[in-house]
Coordinates of C-alpha atoms in Angstrom, one line a residue:
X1 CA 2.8 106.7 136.1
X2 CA 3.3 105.8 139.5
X3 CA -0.2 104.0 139.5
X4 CA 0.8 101.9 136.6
X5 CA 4.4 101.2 137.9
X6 CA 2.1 99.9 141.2
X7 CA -0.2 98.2 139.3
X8 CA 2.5 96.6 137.6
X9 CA 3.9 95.2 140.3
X10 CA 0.9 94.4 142.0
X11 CA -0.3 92.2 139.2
X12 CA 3.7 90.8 139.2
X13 CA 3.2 90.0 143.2
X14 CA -0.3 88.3 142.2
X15 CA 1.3 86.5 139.5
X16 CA 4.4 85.3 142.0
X17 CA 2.2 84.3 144.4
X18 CA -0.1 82.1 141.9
X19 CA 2.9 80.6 141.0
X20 CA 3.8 79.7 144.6
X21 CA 0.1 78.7 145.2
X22 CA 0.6 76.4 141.8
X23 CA 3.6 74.9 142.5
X24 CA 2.5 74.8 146.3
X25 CA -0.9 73.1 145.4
X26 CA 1.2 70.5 142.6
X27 CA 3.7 69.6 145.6
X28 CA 0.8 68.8 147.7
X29 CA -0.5 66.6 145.4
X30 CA 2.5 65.1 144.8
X31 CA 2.9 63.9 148.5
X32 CA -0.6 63.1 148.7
X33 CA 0.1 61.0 145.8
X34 CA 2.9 59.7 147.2
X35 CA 0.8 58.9 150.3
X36 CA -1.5 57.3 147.8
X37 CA 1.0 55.0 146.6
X38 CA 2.2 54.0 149.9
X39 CA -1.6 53.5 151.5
X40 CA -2.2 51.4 147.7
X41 CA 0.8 49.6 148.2
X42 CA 0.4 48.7 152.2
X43 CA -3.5 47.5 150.7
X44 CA -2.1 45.4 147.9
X45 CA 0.1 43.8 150.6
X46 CA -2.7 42.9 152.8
X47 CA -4.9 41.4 150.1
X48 CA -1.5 39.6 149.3
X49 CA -1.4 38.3 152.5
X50 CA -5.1 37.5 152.8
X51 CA -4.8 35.5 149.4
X52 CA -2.4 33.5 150.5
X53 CA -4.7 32.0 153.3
X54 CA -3.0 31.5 156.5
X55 CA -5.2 29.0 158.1
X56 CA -5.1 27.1 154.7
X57 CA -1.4 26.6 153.3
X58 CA 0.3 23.3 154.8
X59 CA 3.2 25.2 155.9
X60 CA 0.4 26.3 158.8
X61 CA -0.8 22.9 159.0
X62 CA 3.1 21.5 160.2
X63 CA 4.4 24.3 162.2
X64 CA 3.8 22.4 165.1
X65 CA 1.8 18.7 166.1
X66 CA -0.5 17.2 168.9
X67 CA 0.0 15.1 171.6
X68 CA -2.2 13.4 173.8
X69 CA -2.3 13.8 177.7
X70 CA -4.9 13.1 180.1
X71 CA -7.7 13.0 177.9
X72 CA -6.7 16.2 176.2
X73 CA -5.6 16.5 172.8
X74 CA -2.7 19.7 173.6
X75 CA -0.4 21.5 171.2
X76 CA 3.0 21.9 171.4
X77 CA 3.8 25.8 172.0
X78 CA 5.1 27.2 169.0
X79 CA 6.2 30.5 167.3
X80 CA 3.6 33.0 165.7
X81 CA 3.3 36.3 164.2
X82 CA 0.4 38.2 165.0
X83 CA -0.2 41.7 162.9
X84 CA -2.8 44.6 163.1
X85 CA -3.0 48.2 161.7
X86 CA -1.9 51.5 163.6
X87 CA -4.9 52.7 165.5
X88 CA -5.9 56.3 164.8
X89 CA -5.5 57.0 168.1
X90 CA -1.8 56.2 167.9
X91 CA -0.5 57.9 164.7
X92 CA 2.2 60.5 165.8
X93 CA 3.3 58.7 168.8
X94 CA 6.4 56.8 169.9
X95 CA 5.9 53.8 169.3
X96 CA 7.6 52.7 172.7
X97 CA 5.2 54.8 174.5
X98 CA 2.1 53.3 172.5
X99 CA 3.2 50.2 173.8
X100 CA 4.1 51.4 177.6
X101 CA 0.8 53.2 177.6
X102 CA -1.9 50.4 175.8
X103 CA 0.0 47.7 177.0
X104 CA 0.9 47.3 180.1
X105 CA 1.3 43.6 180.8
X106 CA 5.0 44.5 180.6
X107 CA 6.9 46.9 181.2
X108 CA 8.6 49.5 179.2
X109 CA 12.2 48.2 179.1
X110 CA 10.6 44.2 177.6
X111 CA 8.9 46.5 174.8
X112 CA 12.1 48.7 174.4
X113 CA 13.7 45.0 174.1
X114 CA 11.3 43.8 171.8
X115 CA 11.6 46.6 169.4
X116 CA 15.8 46.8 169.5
X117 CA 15.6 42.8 169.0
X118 CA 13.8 42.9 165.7
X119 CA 10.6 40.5 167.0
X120 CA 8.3 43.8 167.4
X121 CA 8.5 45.1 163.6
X122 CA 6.9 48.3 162.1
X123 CA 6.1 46.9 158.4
X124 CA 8.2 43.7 159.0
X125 CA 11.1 46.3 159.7
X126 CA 13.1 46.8 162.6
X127 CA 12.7 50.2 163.9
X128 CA 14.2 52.5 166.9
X129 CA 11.7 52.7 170.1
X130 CA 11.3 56.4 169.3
X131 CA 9.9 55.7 166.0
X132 CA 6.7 57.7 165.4
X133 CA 3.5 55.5 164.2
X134 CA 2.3 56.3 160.7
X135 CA -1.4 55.6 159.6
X136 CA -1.4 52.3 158.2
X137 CA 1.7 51.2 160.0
X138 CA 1.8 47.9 160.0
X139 CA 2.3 46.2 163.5
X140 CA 3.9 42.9 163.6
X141 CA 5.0 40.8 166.7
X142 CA 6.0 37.4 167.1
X143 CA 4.7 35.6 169.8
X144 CA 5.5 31.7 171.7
X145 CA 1.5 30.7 170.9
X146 CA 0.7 28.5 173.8
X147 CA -3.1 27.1 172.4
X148 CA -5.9 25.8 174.7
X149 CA -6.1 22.0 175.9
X150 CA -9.5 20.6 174.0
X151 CA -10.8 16.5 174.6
X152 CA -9.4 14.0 173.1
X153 CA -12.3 12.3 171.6
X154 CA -12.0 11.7 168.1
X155 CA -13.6 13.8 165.2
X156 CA -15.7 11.5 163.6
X157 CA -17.2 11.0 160.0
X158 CA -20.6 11.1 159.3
X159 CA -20.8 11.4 155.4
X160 CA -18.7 12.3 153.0
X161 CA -18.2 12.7 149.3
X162 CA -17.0 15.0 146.4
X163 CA -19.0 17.7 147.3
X164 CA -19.7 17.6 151.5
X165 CA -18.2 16.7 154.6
X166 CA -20.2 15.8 157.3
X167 CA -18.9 15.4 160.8
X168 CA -19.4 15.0 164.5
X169 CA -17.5 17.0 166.5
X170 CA -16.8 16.3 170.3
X171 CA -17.7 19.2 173.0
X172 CA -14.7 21.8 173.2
X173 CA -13.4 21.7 170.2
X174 CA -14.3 25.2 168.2
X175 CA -14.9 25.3 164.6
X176 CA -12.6 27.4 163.2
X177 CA -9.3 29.1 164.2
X178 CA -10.0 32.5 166.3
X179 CA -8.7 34.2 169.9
X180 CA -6.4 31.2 171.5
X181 CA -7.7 28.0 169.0
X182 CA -5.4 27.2 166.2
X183 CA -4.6 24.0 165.5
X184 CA -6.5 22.2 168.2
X185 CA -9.6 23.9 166.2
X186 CA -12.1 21.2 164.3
X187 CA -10.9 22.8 160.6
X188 CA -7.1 21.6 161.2
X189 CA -7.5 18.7 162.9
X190 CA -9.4 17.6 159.6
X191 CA -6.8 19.1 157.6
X192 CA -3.5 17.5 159.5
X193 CA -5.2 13.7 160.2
X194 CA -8.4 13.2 157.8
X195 CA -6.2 15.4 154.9
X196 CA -9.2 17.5 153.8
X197 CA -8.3 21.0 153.4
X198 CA -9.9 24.1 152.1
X199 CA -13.3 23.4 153.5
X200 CA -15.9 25.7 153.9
X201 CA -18.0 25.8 157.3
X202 CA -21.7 26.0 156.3
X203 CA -22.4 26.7 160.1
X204 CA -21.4 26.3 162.8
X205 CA -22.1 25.4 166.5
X206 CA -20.8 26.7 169.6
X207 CA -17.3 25.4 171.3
X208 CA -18.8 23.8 174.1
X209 CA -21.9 22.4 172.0
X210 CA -21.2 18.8 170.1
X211 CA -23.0 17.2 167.4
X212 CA -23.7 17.5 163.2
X213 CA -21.2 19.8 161.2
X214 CA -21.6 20.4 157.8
X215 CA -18.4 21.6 155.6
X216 CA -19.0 22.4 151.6
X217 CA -16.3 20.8 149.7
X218 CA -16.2 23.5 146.9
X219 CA -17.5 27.5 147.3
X220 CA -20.6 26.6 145.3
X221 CA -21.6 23.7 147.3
X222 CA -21.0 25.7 150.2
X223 CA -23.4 28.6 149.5
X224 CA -26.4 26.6 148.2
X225 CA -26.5 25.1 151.6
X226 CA -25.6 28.3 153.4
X227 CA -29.0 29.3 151.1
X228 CA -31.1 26.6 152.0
X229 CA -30.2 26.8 155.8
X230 CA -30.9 30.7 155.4
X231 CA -34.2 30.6 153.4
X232 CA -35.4 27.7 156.3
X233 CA -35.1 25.2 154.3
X234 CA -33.3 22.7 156.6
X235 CA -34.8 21.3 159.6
X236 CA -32.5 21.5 162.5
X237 CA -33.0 18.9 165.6
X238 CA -31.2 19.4 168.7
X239 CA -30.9 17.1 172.2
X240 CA -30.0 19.1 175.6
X241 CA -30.2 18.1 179.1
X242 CA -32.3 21.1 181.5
X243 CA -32.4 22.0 184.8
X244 CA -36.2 20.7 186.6
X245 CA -39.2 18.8 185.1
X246 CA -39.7 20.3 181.7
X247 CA -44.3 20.9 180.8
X248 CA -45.0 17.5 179.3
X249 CA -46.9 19.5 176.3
X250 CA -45.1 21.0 173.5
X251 CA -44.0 24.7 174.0
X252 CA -43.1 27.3 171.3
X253 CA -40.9 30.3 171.9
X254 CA -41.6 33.1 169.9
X255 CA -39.4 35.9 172.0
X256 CA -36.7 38.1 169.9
X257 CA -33.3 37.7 171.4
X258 CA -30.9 40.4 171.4
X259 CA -27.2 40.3 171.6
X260 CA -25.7 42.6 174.4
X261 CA -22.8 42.3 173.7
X262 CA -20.6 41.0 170.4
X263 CA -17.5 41.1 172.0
X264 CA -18.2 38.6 174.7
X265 CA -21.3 36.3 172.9
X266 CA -24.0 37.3 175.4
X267 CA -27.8 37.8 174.4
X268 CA -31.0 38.1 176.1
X269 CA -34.6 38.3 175.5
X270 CA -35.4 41.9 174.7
X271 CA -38.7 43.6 172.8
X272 CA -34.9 45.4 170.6
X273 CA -33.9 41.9 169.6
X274 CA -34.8 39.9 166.3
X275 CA -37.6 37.7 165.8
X276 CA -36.8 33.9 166.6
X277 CA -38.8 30.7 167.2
X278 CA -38.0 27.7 168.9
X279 CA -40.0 24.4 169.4
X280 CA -39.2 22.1 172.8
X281 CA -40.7 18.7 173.4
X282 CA -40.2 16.5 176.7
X283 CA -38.1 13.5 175.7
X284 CA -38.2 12.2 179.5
X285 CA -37.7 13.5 183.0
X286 CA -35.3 11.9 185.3
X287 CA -36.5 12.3 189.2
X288 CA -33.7 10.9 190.4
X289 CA -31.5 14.8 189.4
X290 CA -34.4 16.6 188.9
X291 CA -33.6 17.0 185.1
X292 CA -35.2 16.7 181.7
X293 CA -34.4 15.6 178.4
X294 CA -35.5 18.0 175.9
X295 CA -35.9 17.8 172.2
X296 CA -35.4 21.5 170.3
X297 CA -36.5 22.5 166.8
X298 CA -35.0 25.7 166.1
X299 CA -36.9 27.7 163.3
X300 CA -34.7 30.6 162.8
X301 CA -30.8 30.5 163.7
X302 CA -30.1 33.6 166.2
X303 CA -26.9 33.3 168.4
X304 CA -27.1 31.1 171.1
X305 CA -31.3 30.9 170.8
X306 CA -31.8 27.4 171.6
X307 CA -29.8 28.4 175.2
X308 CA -31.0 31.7 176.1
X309 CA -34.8 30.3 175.0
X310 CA -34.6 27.7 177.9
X311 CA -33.3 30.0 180.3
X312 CA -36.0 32.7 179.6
X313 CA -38.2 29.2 180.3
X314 CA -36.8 28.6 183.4
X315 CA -35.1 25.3 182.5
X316 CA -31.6 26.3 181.3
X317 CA -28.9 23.5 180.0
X318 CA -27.8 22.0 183.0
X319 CA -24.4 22.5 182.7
X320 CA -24.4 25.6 180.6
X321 CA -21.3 28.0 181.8
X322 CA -23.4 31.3 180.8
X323 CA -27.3 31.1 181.0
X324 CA -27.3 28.8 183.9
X325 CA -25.7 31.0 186.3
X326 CA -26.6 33.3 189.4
X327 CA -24.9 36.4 187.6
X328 CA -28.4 36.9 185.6
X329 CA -29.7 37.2 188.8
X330 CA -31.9 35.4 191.6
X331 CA -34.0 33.4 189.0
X332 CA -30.9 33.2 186.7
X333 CA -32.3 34.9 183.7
X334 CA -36.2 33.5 183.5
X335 CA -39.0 35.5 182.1
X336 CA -36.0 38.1 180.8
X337 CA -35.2 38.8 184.7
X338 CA -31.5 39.8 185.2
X339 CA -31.8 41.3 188.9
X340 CA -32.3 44.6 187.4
X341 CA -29.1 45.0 186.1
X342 CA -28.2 47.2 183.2
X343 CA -26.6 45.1 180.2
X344 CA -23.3 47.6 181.0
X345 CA -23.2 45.6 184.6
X346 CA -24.2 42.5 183.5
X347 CA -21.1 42.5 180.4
X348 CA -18.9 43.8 183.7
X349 CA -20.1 41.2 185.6
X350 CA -20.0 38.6 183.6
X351 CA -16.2 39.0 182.5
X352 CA -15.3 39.6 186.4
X353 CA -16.9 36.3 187.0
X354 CA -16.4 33.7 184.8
X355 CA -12.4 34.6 183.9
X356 CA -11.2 31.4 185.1
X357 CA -13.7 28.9 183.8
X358 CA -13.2 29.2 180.3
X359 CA -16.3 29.9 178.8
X360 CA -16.6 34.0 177.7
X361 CA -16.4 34.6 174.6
X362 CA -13.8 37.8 174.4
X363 CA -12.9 38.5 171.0
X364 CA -9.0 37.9 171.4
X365 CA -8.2 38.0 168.2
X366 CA -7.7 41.6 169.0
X367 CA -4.8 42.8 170.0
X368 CA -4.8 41.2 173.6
X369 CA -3.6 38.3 171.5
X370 CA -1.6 40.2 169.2
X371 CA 0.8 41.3 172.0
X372 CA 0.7 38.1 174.5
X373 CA -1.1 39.3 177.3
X374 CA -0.9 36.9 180.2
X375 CA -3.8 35.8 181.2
X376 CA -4.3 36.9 184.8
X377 CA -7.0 36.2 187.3
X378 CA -8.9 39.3 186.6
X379 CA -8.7 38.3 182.3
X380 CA -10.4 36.6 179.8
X381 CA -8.4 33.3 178.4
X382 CA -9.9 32.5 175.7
X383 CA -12.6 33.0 172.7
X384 CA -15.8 31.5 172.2
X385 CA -15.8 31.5 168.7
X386 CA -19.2 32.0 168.0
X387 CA -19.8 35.8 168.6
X388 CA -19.1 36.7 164.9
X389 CA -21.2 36.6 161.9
X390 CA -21.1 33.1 159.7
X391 CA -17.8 33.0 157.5
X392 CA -16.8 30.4 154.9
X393 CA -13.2 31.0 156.0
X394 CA -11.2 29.1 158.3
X395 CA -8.0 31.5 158.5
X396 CA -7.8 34.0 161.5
X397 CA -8.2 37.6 161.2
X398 CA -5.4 38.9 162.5
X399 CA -2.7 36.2 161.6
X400 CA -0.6 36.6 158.5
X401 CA 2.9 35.0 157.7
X402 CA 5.8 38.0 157.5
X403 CA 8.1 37.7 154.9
X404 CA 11.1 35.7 155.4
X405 CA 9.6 34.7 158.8
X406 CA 6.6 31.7 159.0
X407 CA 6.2 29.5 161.9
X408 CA 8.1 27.1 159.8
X409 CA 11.4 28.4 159.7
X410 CA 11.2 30.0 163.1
X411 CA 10.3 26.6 164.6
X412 CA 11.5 23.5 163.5
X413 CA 10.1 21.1 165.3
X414 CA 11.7 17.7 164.9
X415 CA 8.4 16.0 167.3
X416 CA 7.1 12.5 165.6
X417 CA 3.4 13.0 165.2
X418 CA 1.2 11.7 167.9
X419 CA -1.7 13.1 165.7
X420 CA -2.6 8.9 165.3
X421 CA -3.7 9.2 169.2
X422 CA -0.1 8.2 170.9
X423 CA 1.0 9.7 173.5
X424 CA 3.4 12.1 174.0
X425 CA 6.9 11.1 173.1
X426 CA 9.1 10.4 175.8
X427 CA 12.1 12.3 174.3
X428 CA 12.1 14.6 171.3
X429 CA 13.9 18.0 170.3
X430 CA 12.2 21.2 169.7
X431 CA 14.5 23.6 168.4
X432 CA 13.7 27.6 169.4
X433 CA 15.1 31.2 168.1
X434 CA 15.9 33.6 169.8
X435 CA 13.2 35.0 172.3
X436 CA 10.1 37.1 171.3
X437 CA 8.4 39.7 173.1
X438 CA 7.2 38.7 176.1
X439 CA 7.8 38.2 179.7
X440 CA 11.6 38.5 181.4
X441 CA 13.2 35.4 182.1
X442 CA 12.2 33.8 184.7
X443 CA 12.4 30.1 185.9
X444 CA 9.5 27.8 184.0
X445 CA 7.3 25.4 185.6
X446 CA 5.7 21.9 184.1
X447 CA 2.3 22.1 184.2
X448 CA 0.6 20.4 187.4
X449 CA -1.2 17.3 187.7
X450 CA -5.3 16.9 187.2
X451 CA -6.1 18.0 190.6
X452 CA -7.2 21.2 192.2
X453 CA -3.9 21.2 194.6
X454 CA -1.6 24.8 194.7
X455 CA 1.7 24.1 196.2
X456 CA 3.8 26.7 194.0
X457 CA 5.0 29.2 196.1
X458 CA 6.4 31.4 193.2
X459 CA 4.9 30.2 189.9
X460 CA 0.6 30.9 189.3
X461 CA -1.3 28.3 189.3
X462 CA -4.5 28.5 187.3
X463 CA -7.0 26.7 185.4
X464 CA -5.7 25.2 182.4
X465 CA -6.7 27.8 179.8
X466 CA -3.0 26.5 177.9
X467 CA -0.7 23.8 176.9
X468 CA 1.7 24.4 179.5
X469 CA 6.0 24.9 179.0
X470 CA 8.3 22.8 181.3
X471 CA 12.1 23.7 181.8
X472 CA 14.0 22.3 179.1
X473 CA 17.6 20.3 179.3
X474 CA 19.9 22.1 176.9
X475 CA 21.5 19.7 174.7
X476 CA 25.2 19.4 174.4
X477 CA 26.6 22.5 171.8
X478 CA 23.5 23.8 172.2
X479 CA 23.5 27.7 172.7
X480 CA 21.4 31.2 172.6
X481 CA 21.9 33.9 170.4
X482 CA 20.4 36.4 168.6
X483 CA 20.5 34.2 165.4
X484 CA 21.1 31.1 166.8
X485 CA 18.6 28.4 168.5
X486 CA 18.7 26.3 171.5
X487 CA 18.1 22.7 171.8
X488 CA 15.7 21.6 174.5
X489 CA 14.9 18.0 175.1
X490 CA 11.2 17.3 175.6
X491 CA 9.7 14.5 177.8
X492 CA 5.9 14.3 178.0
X493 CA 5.4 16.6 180.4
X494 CA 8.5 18.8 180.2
X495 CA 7.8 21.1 176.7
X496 CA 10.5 23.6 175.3
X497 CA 10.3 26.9 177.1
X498 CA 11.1 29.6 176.2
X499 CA 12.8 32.3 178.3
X500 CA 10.8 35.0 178.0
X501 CA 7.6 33.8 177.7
X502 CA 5.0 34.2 180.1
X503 CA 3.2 31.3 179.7
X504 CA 6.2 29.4 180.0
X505 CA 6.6 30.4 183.6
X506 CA 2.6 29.6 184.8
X507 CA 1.8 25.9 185.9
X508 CA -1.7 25.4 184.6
X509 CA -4.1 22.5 185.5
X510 CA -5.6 20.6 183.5
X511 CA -9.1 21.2 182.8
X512 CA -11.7 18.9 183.8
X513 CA -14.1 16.4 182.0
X514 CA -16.9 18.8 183.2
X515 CA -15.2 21.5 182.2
X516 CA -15.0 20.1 178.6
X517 CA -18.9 19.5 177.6
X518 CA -22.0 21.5 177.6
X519 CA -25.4 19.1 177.2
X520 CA -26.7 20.8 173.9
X521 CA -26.1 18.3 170.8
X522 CA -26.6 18.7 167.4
X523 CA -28.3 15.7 166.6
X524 CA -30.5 16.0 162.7
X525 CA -30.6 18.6 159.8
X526 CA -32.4 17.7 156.9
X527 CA -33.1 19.6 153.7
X528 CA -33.9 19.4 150.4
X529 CA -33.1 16.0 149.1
X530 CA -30.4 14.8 151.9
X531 CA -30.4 13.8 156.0
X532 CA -27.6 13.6 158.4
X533 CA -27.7 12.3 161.8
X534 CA -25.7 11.5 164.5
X535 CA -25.5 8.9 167.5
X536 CA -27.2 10.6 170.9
X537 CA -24.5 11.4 173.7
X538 CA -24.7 9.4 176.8
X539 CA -26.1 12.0 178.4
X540 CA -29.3 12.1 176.2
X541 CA -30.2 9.0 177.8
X542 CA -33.3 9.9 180.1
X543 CA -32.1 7.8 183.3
X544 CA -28.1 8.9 182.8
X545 CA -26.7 10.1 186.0
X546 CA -23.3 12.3 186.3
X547 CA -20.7 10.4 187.8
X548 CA -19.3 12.9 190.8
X549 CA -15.4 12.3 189.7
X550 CA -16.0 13.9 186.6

């Protein structure tokens, strides 16, 4: 009997405890499908976002205008919000002390004020600075954008019709929106003066490089030629300017190039890399500078091959930022010889050394842009553009509009549009919100003249990586507030700035012609039934000589 009573109960305690397993098991599934719902949700949001096209919708297109100033087309400085995902690393952790820790541009208390003001957002919600990241969080953090100064010299048109545009695009202007190029990129200057929108880059050439862009008109036009240009079915002719007397006879270069490193652009000749051909032919050699003209027939389309080709030749692009320079070594990169360095201190090397020249291509769409880094001595300022794979799409990967809060109804500016070419108004007002997260106040600076002169005792001068921010006059009534805006009258040179904005407070100089052109020019593609061509730069012509002012 008292074997079956404990039997009984036994079985009873089994039963109990299935139950608990059961209902234990269905509320675990429950919050995992809550979870679900929340992770399908936050996804559904983000493909929302992505539809809606950032680089593409005209609200993007107005939230701020050009002006023109010593040969440089600038931007005025204007408000952005830039969003990425919670790291992995970061789920569980205060969000304050994510941002102390990874971040540490600023200090703790300009996060803390960030976070309390509402313009660093968890999920476009304002949240305490002890809130704990959650995987999928959605980081949001709006920023005074202060975009790169590029040349003034016009886009031009080379063809167009219903289905292509064809253009020339001047040195130092990037293709497409990515790191610190925006508007002063060659896909919204098309859209805000020439009013053609939603085009789709077939190609695309490197910032520094000028010559023959092609855009498709329409998704199908776009990937036929994408196809034909893959399948090497469009021959591509490029004009550069080299270092010494290039061999008279016709040279191929057959060696693979591999890329060291995606997150700066830099490749090299390496057995590891892909296969790649290019052809070079003598134009003319100039005695007088000891440089060649050089005709280059790329066969395959590798990243940066026509550059890293000549310097494995020994004749490198005369002015070319990256391959033409002693941190390759002795004989600066020919026959594949880097000094024996390792590609670990030749990536270290390279980003110590070229910071302030404004070359290196650092992928700063990451969250060194997400969170307004300053650019110091020791950092990178701005992005290539060319270290990624080809994309039809013109719209950043890390910018999305938040809801109730665009660029256009944080900033109004009311600045007539120099885009025609005018100069910069004499007077105008830019009206600003209330502060975002960046630096503490501190007094702003106007940007200094085109020379290489430092007298700033307390503001940083450096090379002009950015449209610069002047002290503003405060209109009359004008006042700051959490909701409010302030009034700032604009001169030419005296932009609105913003309190706490880094960039603001640095006096930047404006870069130099030289600093604006590489000698590598697209010059002729031809493919199946079509041919574009451009003029030659002036600097294709054999007996051109540099003029030392530049």
């Amino acid at each position: 009997m008292r074997k079956e009573h404990c039997k009984d109960k036994r079985e009873k305690g089994e039963k109990d405890n299935g139950k608990n397993c059961i209902l234990s098991c269905e509320k675990r599934k429950a919050d995992d499908a809550d979870i679900n719902k929340d992770l399908k949700k936050a996804k559904l949001e983000t493909k929302a976002l992505k539809a809606k096209r950032p680089g593409f919708t005209d609200d993007r297109y107005n939230e701020t205008s050009y002006y023109i100033e010593n040969g440089l087309r600038k931007v005025y400085p204007y408000y952005f919000t830039f969003t990425t995902f919670t790291k992995g690393r970061w789920v569980g952790e205060k969000i304050l002390d994510v941002f102390a820790r990874e971040f540490r541009a600023h200090p703790a208390a300009e996060y803390e004020r960030c976070i309390r003001a509402g313009t660093l957002t968890v999920n476009y919600e304002r949240v305490d600075p002890d809130y704990r990241l959650k995987h999928n969080d959605l980081l949001a953090n709006v920023v005074h954008r202060h975009e790169v100064p590029v040349t003034s010299q016009p886009i031009t048109l080379v063809h167009i019709d219903e289905e292509i545009v064809v253009v020339n695009k001047p040195a130092s202007i990037p293709v497409h929106p990515c790191g610190r190029y925006r508007h002063n990129t060659v896909v919204f200057i098309l859209a805000k003066e020439y009013n053609l929108k939603n085009l789709r880059t077939i190609h695309r050439l490197d910032r520094l490089t000028s010559g023959l862009l092609l855009f498709g008109r329409s998704p199908k036009k776009a990937r036929q030629m994408e196809h034909q240009i893959r399948n090497r079915q469009v021959q591509k002719e490029y004009v550069c300017r080299v270092d010494g007397e290039f061999p008279d006879e016709e040279i191929e270069c057959q060696e693979p190039i591999e890329v060291v490193s995606y997150k700066i652009g830099v490749c090299k000749v390496s057995p590891k890399g892909k296969d790649c051909s290019t052809v070079f032919k003598r134009l003319g050699f100039n005695a007088t500078n000891n440089t060649s003209v050089v005709l280059c027939r790329p066969k395959t389309g590798r990243m940066h091959q026509i550059r890293v080709h000549l310097q494995y030749l020994g004749y490198p692009v005369v002015n070319d930022p990256l391959y033409n320079h002693p941190v390759f070594g002795p004989l600066r990169g020919k026959g594949g010889d880097t000094g024996g360095k390792t590609d670990e201190q030749l990536v270290r090397d390279l980003i110590a050394i070229h910071n302030a020249e404004n070359w290196l291509g650092v992928d700063a769409g990451d969250d060194d842009l997400l969170f307004s880094k300053p650019v110091a001595d020791d950092k990178v300022g701005e992005d290539d553009c060319d270290t990624g794979p080809t994309s039809r799409e013109s719209s950043p990967r890390l910018e999305s509009p938040s809801p109730g809060l665009t660029p256009s109804t944080v900033m109004t500016p009311t600045l007539p549009s120099p885009s025609s070419g005018s100069e910069a108004p004499m007077e105008a007002t830019v009206v600003s919100p209330a502060p975002p997260c960046t630096m503490a106040p501190s007094p702003a600076a106007s940007p200094t003249p085109n020379d290489d002169s430092n007298d700033a005792k307390s503001d940083k001068v450096t090379v002009a990586t950015q449209t610069g921010c002047g002290a503003g006059v405060r209109a009359p009534g004008g006042g700051a507030g959490a909701g409010g805006g302030v009034a700032v009258i604009a001169g030419a040179d005296a932009l609105a700035a913003d309190p706490h904005c880094y960039e603001c407070r640095v006096r930047y100089r404006d870069p130099r012609p030289r600093d604006l052109v590489m000698y590598l020019h697209a010059w002729k593609y031809k493919g199946p039934g079509w041919e574009y061509e451009t003029e030659l730069p002036q600097w294709a012509s054999v007996d051109w000589q540099e003029q030392e002012s530049s």
